GROMACS .gro file of C-alpha atoms in nm:
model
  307
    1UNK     CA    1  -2.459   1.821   1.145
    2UNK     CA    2  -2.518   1.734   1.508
    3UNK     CA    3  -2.828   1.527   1.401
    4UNK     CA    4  -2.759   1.471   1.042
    5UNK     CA    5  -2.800   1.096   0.953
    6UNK     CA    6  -2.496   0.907   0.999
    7UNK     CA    7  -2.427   0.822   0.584
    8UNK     CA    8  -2.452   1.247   0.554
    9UNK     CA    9  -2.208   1.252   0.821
   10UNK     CA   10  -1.997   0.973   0.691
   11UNK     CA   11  -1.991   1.142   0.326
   12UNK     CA   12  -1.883   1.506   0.516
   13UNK     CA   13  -1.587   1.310   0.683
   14UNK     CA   14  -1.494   1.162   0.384
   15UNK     CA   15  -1.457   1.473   0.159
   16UNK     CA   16  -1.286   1.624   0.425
   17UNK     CA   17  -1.022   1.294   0.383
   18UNK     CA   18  -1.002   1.387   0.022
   19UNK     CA   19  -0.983   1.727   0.029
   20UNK     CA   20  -0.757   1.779   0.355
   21UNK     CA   21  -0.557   1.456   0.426
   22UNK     CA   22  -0.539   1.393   0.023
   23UNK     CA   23  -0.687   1.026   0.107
   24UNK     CA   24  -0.611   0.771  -0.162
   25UNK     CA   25  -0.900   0.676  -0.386
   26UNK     CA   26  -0.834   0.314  -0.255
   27UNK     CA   27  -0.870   0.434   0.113
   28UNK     CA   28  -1.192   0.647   0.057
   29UNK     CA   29  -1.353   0.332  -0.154
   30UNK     CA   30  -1.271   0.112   0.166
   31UNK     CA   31  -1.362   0.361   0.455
   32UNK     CA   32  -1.689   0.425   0.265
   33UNK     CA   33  -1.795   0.079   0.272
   34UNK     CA   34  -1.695   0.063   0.596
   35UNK     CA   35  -1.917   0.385   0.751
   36UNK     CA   36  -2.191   0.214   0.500
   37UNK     CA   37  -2.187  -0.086   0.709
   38UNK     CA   38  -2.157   0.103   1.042
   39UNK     CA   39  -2.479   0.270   0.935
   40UNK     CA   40  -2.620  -0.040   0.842
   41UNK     CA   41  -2.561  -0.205   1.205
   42UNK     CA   42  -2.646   0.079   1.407
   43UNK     CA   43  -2.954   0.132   1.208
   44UNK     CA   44  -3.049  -0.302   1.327
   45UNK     CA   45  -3.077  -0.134   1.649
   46UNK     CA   46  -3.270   0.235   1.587
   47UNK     CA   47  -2.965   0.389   1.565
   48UNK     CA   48  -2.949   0.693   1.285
   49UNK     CA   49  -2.686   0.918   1.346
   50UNK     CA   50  -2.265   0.891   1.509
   51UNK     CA   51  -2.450   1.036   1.826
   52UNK     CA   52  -2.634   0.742   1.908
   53UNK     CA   53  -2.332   0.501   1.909
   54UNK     CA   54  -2.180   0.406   2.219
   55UNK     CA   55  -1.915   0.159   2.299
   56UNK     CA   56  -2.132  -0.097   2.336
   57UNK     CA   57  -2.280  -0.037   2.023
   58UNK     CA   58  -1.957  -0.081   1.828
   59UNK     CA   59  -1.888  -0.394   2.042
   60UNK     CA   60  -2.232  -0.520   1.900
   61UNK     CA   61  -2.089  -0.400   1.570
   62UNK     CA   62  -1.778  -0.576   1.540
   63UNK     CA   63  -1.887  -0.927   1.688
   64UNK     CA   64  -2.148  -0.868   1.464
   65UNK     CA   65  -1.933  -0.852   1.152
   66UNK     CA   66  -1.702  -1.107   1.318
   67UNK     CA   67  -2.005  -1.361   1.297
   68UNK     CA   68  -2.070  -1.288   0.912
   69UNK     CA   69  -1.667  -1.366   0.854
   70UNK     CA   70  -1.484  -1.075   0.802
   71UNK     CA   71  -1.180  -1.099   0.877
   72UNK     CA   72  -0.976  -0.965   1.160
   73UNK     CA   73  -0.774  -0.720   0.917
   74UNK     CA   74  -1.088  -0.599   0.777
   75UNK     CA   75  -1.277  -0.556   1.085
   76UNK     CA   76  -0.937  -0.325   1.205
   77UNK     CA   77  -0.953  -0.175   0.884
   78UNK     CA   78  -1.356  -0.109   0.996
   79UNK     CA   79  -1.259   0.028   1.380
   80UNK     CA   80  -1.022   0.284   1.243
   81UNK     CA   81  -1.285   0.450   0.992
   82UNK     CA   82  -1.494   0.451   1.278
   83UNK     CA   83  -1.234   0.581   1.452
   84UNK     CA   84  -1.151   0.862   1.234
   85UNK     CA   85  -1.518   0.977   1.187
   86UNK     CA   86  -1.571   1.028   1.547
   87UNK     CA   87  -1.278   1.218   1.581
   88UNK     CA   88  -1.415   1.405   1.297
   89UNK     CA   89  -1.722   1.486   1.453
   90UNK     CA   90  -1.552   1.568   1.808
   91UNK     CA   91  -1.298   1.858   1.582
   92UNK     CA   92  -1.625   1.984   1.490
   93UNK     CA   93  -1.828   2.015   1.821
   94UNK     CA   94  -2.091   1.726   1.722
   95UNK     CA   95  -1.954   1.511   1.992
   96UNK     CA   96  -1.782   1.499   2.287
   97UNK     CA   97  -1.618   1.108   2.316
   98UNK     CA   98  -1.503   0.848   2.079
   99UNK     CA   99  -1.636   0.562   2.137
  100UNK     CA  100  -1.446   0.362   1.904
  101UNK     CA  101  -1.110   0.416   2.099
  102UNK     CA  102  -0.949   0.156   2.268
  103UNK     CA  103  -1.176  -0.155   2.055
  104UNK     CA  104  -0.995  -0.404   1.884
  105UNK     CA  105  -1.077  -0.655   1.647
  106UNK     CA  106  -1.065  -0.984   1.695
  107UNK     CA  107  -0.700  -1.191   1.653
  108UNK     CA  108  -0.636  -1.374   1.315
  109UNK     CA  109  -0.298  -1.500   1.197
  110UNK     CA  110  -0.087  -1.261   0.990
  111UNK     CA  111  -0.042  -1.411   0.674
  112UNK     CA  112   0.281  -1.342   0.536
  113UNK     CA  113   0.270  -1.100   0.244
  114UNK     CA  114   0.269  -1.275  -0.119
  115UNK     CA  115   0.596  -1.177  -0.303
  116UNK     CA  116   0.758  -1.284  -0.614
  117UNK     CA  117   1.119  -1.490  -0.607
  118UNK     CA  118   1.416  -1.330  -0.793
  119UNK     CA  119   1.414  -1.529  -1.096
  120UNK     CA  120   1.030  -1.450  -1.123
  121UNK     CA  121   1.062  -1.100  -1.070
  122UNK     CA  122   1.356  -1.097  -1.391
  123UNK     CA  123   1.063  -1.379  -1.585
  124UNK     CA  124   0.871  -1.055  -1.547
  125UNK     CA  125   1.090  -0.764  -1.630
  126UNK     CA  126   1.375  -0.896  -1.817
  127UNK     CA  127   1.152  -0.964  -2.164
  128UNK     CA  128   1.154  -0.740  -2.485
  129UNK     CA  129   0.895  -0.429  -2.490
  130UNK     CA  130   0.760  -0.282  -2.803
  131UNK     CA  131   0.495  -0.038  -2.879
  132UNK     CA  132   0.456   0.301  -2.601
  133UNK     CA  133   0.185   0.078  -2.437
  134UNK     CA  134   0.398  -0.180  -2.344
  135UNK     CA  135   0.683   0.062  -2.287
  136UNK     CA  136   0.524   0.253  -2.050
  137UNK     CA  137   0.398  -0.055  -1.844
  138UNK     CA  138   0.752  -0.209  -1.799
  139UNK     CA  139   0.841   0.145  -1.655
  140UNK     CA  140   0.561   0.133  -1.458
  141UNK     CA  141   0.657  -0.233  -1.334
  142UNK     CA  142   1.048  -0.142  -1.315
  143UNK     CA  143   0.985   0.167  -1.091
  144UNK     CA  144   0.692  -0.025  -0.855
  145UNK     CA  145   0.987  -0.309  -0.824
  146UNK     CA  146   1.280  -0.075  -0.784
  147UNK     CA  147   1.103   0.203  -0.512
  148UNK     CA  148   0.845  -0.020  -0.368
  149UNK     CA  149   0.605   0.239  -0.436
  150UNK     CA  150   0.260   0.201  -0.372
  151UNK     CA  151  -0.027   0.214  -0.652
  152UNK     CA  152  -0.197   0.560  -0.503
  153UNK     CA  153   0.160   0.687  -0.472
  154UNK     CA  154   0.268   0.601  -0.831
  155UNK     CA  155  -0.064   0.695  -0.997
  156UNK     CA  156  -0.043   1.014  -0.834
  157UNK     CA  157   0.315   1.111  -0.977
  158UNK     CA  158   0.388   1.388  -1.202
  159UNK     CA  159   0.665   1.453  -1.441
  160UNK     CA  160   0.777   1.697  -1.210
  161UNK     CA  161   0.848   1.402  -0.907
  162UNK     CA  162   1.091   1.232  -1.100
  163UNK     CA  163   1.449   1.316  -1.191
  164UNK     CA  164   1.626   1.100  -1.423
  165UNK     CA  165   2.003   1.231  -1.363
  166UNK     CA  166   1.991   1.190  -1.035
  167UNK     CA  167   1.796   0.888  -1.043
  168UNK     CA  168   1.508   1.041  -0.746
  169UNK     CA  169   1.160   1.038  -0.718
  170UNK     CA  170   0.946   1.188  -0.507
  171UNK     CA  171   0.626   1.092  -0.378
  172UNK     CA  172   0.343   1.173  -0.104
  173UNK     CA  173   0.228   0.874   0.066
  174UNK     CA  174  -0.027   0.821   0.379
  175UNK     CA  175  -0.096   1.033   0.594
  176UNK     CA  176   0.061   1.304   0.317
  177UNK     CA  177   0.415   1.249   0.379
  178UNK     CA  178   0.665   1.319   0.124
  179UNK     CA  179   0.980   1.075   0.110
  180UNK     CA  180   1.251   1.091  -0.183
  181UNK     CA  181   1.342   0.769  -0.286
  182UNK     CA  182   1.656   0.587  -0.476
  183UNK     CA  183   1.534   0.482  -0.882
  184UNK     CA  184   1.718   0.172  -1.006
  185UNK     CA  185   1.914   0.217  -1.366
  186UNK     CA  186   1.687  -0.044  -1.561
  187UNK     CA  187   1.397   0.172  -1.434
  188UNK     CA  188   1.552   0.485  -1.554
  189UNK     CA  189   1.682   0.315  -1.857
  190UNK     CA  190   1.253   0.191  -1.904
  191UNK     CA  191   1.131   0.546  -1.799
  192UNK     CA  192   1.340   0.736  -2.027
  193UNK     CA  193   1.245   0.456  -2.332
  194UNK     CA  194   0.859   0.589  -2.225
  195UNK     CA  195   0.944   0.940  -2.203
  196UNK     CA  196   1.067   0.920  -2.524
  197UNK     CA  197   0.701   0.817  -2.655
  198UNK     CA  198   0.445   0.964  -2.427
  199UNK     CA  199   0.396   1.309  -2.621
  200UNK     CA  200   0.217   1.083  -2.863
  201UNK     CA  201  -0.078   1.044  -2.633
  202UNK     CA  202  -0.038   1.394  -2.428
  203UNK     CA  203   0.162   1.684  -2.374
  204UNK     CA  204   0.299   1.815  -2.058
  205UNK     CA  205   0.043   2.145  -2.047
  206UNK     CA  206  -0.240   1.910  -2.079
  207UNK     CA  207  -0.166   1.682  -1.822
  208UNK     CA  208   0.144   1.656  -1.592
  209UNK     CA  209   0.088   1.293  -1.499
  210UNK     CA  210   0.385   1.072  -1.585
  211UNK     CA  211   0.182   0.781  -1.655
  212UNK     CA  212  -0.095   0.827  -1.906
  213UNK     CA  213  -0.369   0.655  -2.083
  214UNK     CA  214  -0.393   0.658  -2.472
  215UNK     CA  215  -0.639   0.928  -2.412
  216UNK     CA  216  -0.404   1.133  -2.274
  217UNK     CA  217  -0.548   1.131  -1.938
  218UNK     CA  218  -0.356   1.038  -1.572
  219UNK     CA  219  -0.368   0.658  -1.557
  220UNK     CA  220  -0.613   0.536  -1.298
  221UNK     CA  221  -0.536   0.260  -1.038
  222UNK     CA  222  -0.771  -0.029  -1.218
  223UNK     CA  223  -0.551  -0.011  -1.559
  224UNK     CA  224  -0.237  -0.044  -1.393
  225UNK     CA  225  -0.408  -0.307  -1.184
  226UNK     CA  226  -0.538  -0.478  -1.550
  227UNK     CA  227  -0.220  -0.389  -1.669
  228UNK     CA  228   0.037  -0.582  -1.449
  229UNK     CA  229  -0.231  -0.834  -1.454
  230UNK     CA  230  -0.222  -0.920  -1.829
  231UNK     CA  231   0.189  -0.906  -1.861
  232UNK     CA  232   0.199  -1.133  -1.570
  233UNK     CA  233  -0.006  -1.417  -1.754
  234UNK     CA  234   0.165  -1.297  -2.098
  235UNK     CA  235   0.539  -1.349  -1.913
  236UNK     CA  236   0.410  -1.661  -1.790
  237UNK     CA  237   0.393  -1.649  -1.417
  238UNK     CA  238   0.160  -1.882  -1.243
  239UNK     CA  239   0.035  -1.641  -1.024
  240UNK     CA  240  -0.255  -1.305  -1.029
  241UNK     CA  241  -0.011  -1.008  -1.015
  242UNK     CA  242  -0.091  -0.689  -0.877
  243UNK     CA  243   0.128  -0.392  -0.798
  244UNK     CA  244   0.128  -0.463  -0.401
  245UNK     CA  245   0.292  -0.780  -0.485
  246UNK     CA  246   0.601  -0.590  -0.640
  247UNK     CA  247   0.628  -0.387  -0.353
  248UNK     CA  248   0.629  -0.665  -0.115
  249UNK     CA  249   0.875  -0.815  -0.357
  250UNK     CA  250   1.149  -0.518  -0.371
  251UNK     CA  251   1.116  -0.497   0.061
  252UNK     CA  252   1.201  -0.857   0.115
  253UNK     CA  253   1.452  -0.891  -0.161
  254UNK     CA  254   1.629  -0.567   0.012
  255UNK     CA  255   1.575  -0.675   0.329
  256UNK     CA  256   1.727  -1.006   0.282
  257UNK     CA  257   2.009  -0.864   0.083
  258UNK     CA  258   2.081  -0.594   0.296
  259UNK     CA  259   1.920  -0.716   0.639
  260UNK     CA  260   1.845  -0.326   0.754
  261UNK     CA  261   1.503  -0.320   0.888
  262UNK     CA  262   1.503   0.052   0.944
  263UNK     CA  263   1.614   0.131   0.607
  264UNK     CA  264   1.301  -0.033   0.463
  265UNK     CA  265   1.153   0.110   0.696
  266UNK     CA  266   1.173   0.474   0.577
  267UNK     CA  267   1.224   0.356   0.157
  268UNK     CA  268   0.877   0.173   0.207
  269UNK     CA  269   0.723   0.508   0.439
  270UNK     CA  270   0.598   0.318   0.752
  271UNK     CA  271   0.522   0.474   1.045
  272UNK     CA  272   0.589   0.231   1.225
  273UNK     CA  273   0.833  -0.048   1.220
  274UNK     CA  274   0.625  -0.283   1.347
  275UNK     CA  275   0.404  -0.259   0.985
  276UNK     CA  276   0.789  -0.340   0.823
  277UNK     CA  277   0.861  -0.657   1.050
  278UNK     CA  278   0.631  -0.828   0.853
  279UNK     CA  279   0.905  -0.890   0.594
  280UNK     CA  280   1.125  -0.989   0.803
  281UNK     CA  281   1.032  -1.365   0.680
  282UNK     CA  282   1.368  -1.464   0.601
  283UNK     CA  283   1.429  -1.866   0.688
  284UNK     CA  284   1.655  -1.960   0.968
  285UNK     CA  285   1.928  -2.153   0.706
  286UNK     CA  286   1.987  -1.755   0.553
  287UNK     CA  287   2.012  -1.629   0.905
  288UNK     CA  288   2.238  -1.847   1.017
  289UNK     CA  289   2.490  -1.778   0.711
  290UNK     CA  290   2.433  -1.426   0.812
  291UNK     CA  291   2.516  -1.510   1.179
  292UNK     CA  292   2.843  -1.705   1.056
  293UNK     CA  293   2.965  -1.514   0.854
  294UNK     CA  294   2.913  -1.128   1.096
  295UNK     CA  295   2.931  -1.273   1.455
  296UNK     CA  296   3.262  -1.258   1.579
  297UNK     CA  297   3.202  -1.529   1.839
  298UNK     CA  298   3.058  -1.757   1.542
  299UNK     CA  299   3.347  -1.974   1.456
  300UNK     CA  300   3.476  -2.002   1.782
  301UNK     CA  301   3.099  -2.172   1.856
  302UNK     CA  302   3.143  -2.385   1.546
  303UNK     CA  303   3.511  -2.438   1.611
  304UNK     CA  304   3.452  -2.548   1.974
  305UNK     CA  305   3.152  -2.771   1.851
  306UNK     CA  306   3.355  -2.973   1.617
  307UNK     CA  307   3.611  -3.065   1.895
   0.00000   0.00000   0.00000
């Protein structure tokens, strides 16, 4: 592999994502467009394999994709494939430095996750669901809205990973860690209405998803995507709905209702808490009821203001 071109190398990295770090389909789709257009740059300047590269190189790379208007999150999204193939290639003797390590893509402002009010979120879940189609979609809503779950993660589950009586499921998220996590009763109440109807389309010993397709096969991440999609426009909300939206939704509404960051935190599987302080968009009126009502010094402030 030490001189293998750098797409052969890219594609080894990538099945080893699959195979050992159980990568998300969404994450190999994006890193492999990503290595494509590291190839792509590198090759402007006679560059064919991850040995050429240098950090200069990849600073070419970057201002380079900069120019063309990617943005900043995309670009970061770009540094850590590269990233992650040269540490690849250094586990397997091919190279000896990253060069990608320490680069950073250019600042942008964070935009502020889009999320759906309370009273749109019930527009969306509240309505009447016939048919096992439609049954198993408002489970599949119910249980993105009440775990914050992410689309790989509930794609991915099995009957096995979720427990009705004790209202649990478990799932394996980035980076393949495991977290249990709390199910809401109307998303129980909606599983068990499309538990009741899925051996119509498949049986357990054919396939242990618990969301399937009429076929009988595990539901992919585009129908749930089309899914959510059509019932949003049906339910008439103004807005495109996709199943990142729901999560966002259930970690603000928590977070404002409960105002425990770390809690989130570890329901939402973050590594970090910085990725979590993005929902931390609450508007100063709600934290100063918050502050009034829990700071013990608070009325004697107001109190002394009045006088």
């Amino acid at each position: 592999m030490r001189h293998a071109p750098l797409a052969e190398q890219a594609e080894s990295y990538l099945g080893y994502l699959e195979a050992t770090r159980r990568a998300s389909e969404h994450t190999l789709a994006a890193y492999r467009r990503d290595l494509q257009r590291l190839a792509s740059l590198l090759a402007e300047h006679g560059m064919q394999s991850a040995g050429d590269a240098d950090v200069q190189a990849l600073r070419q790379a970057v201002s380079a994709l900069h120019r063309r208007g990617l943005s900043p999150r995309s670009i970061q999204r770009f540094l850590s494939a590269c990233r992650g193939l040269f540490g690849y290639l250094i586990g397997r003797g091919v190279l000896t430095a990253n060069p990608a390590l320490g680069l950073q893509a250019p600042r942008g402002k964070r935009s502020l996750p889009a999320v759906l009010d309370v009273d749109q979120a019930s527009l969306l879940l509240d309505g009447k669901a016939d048919g096992a189609e439609n049954l198993r979609d408002k489970a599949i809503m119910e249980l993105f809205y009440s775990s914050g779950l992410r689309l790989a993660e509930l794609c991915a589950l099995d009957l096995g990973s979720i427990d009705l009586r004790e209202a649990l499921v478990t799932v394996t998220g980035k980076g393949n860690r495991t977290r249990t996590l709390p199910v809401g009763s109307k998303a129980v109440a909606a599983l068990r209405e499309w538990l009741a109807l899925r051996a119509q389309w498949s049986r357990a010993a054919v396939c242990p998803a618990l969301f399937v397709s009429r076929r009988g096969t595990r539901l992919g991440a585009r129908a749930v995507q089309k899914r959510l999609a059509q019932h949003a426009r049906a339910g008439g909300l103004s807005r495109h709905l996709h199943p990142h939206m729901l999560r966002h939704s259930f970690a603000s509404h928590l977070l404002e209702s409960s105002g425990d960051l770390r809690a989130v935190q570890e329901l939402l599987g973050h590594a970090n808490l910085a990725t979590t302080q993005i929902y931390t968009h609450l508007d100063f009126q709600h934290l100063a009821k918050v502050y009034d009502a829990a700071h013990p010094r608070a009325g004697r402030r107001r109190d002394s203001g009045a006088e």
